[in-house]
Coordinates of N, CA and C in Angstrom, one line a residue:
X17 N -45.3 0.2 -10.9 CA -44.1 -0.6 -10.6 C -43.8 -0.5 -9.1
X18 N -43.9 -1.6 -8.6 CA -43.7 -1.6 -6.8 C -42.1 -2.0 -7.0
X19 N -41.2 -0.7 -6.2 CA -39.9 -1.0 -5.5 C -39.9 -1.3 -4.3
X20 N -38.4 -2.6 -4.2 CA -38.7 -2.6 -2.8 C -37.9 -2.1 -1.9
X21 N -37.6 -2.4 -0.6 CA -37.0 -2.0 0.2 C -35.7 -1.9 0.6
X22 N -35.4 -3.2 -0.2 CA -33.5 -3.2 -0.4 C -33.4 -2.8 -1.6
X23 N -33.5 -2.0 -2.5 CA -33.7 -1.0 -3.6 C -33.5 0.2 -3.1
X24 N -34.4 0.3 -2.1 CA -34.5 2.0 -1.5 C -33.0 2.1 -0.8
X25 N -32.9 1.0 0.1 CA -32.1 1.6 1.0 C -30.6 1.1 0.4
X26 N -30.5 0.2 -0.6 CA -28.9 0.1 -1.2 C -28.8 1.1 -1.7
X27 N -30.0 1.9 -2.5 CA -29.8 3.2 -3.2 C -29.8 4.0 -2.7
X28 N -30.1 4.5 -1.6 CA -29.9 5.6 -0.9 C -28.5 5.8 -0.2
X29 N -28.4 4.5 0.8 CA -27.1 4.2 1.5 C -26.0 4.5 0.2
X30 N -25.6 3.8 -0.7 CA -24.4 4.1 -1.6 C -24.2 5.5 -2.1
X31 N -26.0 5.9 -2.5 CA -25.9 7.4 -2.8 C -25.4 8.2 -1.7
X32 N -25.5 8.5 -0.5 CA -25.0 9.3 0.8 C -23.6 8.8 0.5
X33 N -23.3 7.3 0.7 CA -21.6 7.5 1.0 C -20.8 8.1 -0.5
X34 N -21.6 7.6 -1.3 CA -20.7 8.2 -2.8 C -20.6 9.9 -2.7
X35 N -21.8 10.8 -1.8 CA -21.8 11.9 -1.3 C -20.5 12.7 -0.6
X36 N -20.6 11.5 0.6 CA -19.4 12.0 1.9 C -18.1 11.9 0.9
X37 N -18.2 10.9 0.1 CA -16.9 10.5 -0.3 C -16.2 11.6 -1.7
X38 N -17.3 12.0 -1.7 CA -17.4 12.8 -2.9 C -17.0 14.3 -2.3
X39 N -17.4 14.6 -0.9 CA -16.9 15.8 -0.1 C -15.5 15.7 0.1
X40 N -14.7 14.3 0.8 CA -13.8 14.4 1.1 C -12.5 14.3 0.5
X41 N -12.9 13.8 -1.2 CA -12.2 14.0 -1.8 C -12.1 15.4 -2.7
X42 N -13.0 16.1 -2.8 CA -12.9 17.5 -3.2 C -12.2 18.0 -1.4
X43 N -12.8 18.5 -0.9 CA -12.0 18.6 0.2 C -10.7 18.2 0.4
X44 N -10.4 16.8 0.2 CA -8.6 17.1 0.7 C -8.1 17.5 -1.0
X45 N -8.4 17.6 -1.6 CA -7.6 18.2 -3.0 C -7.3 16.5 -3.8
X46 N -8.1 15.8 -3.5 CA -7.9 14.2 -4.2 C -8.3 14.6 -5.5
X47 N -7.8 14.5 -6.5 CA -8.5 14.6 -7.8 C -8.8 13.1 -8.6
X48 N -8.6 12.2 -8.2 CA -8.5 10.9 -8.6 C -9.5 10.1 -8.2
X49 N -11.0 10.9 -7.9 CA -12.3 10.0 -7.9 C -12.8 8.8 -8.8
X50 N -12.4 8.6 -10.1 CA -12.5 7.8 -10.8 C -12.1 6.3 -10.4
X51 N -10.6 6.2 -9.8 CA -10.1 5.5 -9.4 C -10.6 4.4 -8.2
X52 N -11.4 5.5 -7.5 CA -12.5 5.0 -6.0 C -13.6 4.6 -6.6
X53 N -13.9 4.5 -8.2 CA -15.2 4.0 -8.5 C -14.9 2.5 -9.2
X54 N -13.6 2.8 -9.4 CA -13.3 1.6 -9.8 C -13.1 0.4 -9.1
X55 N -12.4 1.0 -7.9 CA -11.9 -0.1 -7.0 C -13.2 -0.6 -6.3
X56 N -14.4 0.4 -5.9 CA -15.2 -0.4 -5.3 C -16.2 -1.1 -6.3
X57 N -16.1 -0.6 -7.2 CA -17.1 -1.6 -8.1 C -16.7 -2.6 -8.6
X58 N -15.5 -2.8 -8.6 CA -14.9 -4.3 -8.4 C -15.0 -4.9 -7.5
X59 N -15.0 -4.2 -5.9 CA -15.7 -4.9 -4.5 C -16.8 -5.2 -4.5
X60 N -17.7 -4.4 -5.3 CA -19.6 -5.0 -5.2 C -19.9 -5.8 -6.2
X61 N -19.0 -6.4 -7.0 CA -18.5 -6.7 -8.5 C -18.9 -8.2 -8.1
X62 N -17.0 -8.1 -6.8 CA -16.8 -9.5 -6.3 C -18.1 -10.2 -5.2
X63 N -19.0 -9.4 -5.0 CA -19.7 -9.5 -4.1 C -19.3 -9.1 -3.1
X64 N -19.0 -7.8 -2.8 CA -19.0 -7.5 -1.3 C -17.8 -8.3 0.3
X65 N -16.9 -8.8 -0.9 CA -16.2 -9.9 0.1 C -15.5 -9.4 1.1
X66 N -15.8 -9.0 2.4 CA -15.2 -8.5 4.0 C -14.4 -9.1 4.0
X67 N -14.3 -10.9 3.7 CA -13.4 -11.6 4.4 C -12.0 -11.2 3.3
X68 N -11.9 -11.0 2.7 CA -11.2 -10.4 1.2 C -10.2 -9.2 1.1
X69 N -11.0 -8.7 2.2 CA -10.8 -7.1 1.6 C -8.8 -6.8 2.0
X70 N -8.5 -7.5 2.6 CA -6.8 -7.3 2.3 C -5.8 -7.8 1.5
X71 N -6.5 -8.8 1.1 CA -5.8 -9.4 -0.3 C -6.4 -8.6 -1.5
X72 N -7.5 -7.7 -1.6 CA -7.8 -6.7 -2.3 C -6.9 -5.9 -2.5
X73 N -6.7 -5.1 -1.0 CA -5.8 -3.9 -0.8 C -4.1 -4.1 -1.2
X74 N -4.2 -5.5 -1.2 CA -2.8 -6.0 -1.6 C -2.7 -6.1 -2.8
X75 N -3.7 -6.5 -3.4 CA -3.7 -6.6 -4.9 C -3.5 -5.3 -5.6
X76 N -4.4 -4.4 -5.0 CA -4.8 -3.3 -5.9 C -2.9 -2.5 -5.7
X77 N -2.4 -2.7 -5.0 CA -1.1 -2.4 -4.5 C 0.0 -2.9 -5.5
X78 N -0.1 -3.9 -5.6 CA 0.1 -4.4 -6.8 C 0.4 -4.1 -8.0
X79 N -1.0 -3.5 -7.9 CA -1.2 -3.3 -9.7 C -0.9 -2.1 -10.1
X80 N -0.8 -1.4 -8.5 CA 0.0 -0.2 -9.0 C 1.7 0.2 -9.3
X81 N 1.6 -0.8 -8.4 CA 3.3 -1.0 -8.8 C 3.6 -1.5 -10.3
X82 N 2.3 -2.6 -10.7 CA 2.7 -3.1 -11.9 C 2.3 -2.3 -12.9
X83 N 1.8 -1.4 -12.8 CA 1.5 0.4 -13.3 C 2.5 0.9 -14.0
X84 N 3.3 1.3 -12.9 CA 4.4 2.1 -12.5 C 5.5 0.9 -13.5
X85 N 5.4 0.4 -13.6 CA 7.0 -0.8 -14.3 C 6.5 -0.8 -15.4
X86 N 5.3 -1.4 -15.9 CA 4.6 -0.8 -17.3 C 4.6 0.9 -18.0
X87 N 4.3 1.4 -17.3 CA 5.0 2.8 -17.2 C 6.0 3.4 -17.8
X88 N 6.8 2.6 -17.5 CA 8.5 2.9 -17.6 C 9.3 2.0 -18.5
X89 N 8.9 1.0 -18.8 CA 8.8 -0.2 -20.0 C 8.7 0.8 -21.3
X90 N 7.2 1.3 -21.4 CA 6.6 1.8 -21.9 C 7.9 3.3 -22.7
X91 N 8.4 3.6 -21.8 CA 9.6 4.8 -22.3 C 10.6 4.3 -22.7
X92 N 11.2 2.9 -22.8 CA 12.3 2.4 -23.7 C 12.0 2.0 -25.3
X93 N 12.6 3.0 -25.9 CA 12.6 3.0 -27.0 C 11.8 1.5 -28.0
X94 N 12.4 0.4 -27.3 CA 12.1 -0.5 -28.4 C 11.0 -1.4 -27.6
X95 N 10.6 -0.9 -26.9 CA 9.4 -1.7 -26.0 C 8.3 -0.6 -26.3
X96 N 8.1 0.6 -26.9 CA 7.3 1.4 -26.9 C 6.0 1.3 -28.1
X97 N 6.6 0.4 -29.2 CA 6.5 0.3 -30.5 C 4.9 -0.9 -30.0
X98 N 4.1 -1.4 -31.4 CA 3.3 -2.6 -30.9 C 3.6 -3.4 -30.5
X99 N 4.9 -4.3 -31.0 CA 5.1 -5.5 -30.9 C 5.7 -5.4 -29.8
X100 N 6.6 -4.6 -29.3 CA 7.2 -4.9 -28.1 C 6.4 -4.7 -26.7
X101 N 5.8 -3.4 -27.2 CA 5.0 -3.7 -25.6 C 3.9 -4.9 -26.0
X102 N 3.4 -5.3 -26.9 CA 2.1 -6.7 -26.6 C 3.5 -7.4 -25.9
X103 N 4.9 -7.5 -26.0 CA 5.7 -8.9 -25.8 C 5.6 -8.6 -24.1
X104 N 5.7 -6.7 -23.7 CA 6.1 -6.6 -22.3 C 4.6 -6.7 -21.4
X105 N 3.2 -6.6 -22.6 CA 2.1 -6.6 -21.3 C 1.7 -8.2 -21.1
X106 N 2.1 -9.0 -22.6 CA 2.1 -10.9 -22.3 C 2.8 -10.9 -20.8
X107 N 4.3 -10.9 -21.2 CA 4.9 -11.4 -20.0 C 4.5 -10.9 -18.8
X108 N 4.0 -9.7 -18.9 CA 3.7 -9.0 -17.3 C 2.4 -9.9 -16.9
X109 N 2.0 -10.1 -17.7 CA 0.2 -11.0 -17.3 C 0.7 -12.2 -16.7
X110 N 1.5 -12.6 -17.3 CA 1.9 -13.9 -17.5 C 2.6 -14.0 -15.3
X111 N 3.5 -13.1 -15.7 CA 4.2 -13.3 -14.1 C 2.7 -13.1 -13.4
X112 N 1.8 -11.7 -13.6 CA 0.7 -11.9 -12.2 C 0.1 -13.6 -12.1
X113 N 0.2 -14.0 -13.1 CA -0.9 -15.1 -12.8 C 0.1 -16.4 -12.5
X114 N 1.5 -15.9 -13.0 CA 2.5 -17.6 -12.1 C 2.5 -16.9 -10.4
X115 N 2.7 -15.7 -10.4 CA 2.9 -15.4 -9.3 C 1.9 -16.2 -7.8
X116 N 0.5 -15.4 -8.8 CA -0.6 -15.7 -8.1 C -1.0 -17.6 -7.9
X117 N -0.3 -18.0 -8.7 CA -0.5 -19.6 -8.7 C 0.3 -20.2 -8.0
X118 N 1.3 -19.5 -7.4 CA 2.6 -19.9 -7.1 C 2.9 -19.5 -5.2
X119 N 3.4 -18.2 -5.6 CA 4.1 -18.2 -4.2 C 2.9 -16.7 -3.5
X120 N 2.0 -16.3 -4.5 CA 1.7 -15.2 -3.8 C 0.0 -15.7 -3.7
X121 N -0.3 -16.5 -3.3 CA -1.6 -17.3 -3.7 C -2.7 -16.3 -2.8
X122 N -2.5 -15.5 -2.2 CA -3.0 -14.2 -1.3 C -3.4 -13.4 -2.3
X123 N -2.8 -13.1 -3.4 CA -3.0 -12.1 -4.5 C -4.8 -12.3 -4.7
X124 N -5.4 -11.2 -5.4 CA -6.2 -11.6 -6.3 C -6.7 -11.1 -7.8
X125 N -5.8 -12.0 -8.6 CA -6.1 -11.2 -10.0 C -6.8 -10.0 -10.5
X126 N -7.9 -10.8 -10.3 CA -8.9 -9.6 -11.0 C -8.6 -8.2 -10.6
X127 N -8.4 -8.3 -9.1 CA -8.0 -6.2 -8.4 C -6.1 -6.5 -9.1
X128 N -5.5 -7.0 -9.0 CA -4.2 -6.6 -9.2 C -4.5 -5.5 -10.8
X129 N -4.9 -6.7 -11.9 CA -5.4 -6.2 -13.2 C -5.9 -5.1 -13.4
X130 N -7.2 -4.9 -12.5 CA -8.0 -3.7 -12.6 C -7.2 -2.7 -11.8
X131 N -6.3 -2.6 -11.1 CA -5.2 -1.4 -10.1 C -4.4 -1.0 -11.1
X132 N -3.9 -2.2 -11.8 CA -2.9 -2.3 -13.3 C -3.8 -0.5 -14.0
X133 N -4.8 -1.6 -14.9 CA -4.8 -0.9 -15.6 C -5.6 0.5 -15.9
X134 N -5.5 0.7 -14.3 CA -5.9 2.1 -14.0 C -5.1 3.2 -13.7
X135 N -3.8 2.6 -13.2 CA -3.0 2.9 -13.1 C -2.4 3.5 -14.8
X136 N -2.2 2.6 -15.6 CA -2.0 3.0 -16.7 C -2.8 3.8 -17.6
X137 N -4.2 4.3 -17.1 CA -5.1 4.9 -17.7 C -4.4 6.4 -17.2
X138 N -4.5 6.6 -16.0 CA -4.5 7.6 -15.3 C -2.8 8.1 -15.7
X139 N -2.0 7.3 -15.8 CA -0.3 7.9 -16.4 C -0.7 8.4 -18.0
X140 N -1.7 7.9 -18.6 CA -1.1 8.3 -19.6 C -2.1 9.2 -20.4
X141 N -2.7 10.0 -19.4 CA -3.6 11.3 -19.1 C -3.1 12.2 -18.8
X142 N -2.1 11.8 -18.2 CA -1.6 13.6 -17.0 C -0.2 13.3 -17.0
X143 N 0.1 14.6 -16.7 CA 2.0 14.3 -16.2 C 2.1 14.6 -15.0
X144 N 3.4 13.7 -14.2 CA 3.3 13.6 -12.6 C 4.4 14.3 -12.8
X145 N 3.9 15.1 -11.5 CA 5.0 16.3 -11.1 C 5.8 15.2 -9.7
X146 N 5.3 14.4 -8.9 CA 5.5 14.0 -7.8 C 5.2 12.6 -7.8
X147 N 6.3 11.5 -8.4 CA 5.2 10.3 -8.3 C 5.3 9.7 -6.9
X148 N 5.8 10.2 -5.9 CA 5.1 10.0 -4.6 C 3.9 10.3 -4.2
X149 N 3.9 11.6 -4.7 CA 2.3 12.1 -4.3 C 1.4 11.1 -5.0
X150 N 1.8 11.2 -6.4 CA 1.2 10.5 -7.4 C 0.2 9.4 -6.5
X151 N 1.5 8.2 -6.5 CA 1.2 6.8 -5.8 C 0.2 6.7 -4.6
X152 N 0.6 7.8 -3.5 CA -0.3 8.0 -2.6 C -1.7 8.4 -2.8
X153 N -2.0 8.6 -3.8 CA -3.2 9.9 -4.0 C -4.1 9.0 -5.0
X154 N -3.1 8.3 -5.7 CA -4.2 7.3 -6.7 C -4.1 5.5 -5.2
X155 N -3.8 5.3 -4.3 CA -4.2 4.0 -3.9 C -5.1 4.6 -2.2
X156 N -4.7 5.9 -2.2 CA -5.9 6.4 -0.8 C -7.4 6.4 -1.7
X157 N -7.2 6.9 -3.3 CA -8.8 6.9 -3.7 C -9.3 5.6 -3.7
X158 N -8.1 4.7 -3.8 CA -8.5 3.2 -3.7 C -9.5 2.6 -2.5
X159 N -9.0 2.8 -1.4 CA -9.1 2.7 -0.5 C -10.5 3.2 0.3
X160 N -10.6 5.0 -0.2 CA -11.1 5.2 -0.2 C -12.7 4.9 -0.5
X161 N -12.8 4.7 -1.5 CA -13.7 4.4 -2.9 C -14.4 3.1 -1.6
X162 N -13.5 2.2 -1.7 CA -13.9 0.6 -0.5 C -14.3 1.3 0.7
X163 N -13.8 2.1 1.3 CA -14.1 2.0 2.7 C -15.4 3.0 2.9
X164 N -15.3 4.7 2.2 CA -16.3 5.1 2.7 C -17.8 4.7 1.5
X165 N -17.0 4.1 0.1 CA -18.3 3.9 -0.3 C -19.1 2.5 0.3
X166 N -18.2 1.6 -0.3 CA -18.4 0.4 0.2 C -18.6 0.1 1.6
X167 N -17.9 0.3 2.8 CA -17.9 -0.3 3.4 C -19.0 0.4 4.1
X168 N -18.9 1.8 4.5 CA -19.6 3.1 4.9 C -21.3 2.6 4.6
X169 N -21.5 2.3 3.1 CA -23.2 2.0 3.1 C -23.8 0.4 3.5
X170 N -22.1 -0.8 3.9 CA -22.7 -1.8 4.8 C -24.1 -2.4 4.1
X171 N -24.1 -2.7 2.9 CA -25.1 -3.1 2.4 C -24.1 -4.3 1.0
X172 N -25.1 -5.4 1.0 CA -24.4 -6.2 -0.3 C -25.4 -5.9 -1.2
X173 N -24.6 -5.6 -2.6 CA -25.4 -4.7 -3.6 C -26.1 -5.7 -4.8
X174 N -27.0 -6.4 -4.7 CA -27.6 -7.0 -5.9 C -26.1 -7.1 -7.1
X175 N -25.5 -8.1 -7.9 CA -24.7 -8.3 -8.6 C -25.7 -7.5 -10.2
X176 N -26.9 -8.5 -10.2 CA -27.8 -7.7 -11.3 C -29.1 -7.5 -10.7
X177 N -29.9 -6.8 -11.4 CA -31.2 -6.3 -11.1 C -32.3 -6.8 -12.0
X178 N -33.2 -7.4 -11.5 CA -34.2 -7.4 -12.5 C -34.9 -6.5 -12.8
X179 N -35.0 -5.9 -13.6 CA -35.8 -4.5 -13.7 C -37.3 -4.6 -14.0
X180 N -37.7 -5.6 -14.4 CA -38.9 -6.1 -14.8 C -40.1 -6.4 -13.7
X181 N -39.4 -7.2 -12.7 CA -39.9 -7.6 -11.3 C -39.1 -7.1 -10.1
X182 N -38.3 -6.4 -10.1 CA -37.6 -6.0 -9.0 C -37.0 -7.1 -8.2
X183 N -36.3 -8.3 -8.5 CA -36.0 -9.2 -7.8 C -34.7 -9.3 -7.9
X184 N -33.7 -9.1 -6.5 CA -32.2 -9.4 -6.9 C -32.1 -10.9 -8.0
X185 N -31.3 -10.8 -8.1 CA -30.8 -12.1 -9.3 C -29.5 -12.3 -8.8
X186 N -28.9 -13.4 -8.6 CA -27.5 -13.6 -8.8 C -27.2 -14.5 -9.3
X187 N -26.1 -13.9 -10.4 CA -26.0 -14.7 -11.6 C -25.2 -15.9 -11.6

């Protein structure tokens, strides 16, 4: 099986920065690496979009706020139950996407949703001593995750792979 050359080097380049990125978050005490795998694999997802990347950052900003409100929904007694929170995660969907149709047309779904519900993965894992720190520490891995993985290996990543013939595909 002949590999080729943008094989080697998207795989190598992502592997090094997933590396550095992987130092500097053990290093500053980030424990929220999951979070940076998310956010950039929704960036190589969307295809790599540069021109993008601050309606991203805005999105994913977003979704942590809409995290955080879900969150706390989530602790009123009669929203906690099935029917009430499906009534509070409809409506919450519902505003991102008038929002986004409407007056925030800069938004972009897909990251707001996936910031959402990472956000919500990650609260309802652990208990925050600090939801400042909190906030800060889960949207730097965001950030992070884009800039030293993504942006750092500067390579657009095949969407899928042929594994058969080694030929990018885009689907």
């Amino acid at each position: 099986m002949k590999i080729s050359k943008k094989v080697w080097f998207d795989s190598i380049g992502v592997g090094l920065c997933t590396l550095i990125y992987s130092l500097i978050m053990t290093g500053g005490g980030l424990w929220m690496g999951s979070a940076a795998f998310i956010a950039v694999s929704y960036f190589f997802g969307a295809g790599f979009p540069k021109d993008k990347i601050w309606n991203i950052l805005i999105s994913f900003a977003l979704g942590i706020v809409w995290g955080l409100i879900a969150f706390r929904f989530l602790h009123v007694s009669f929203m906690s139950g099935l029917i009430g929170s499906s009534i509070m995660f409809g409506i919450m969907t519902f505003i991102v996407l008038f929002l986004q149709g409407t007056i925030m047309k800069f938004t972009i779904v897909p990251a707001w949703l996936i910031a959402w519900g990472t956000t919500m993965l990650i609260l309802s894992n652990i208990t925050i001593h600090s939801w400042g720190l909190f906030v800060f520490q889960l949207y730097l891995s965001m950030l992070l995750g884009i800039f030293v993985i993504g942006y750092a290996s500067d390579r657009t990543i095949p969407l899928r792979v042929d594994t058969l013939n080694n030929k990018s595909v885009n689907p």
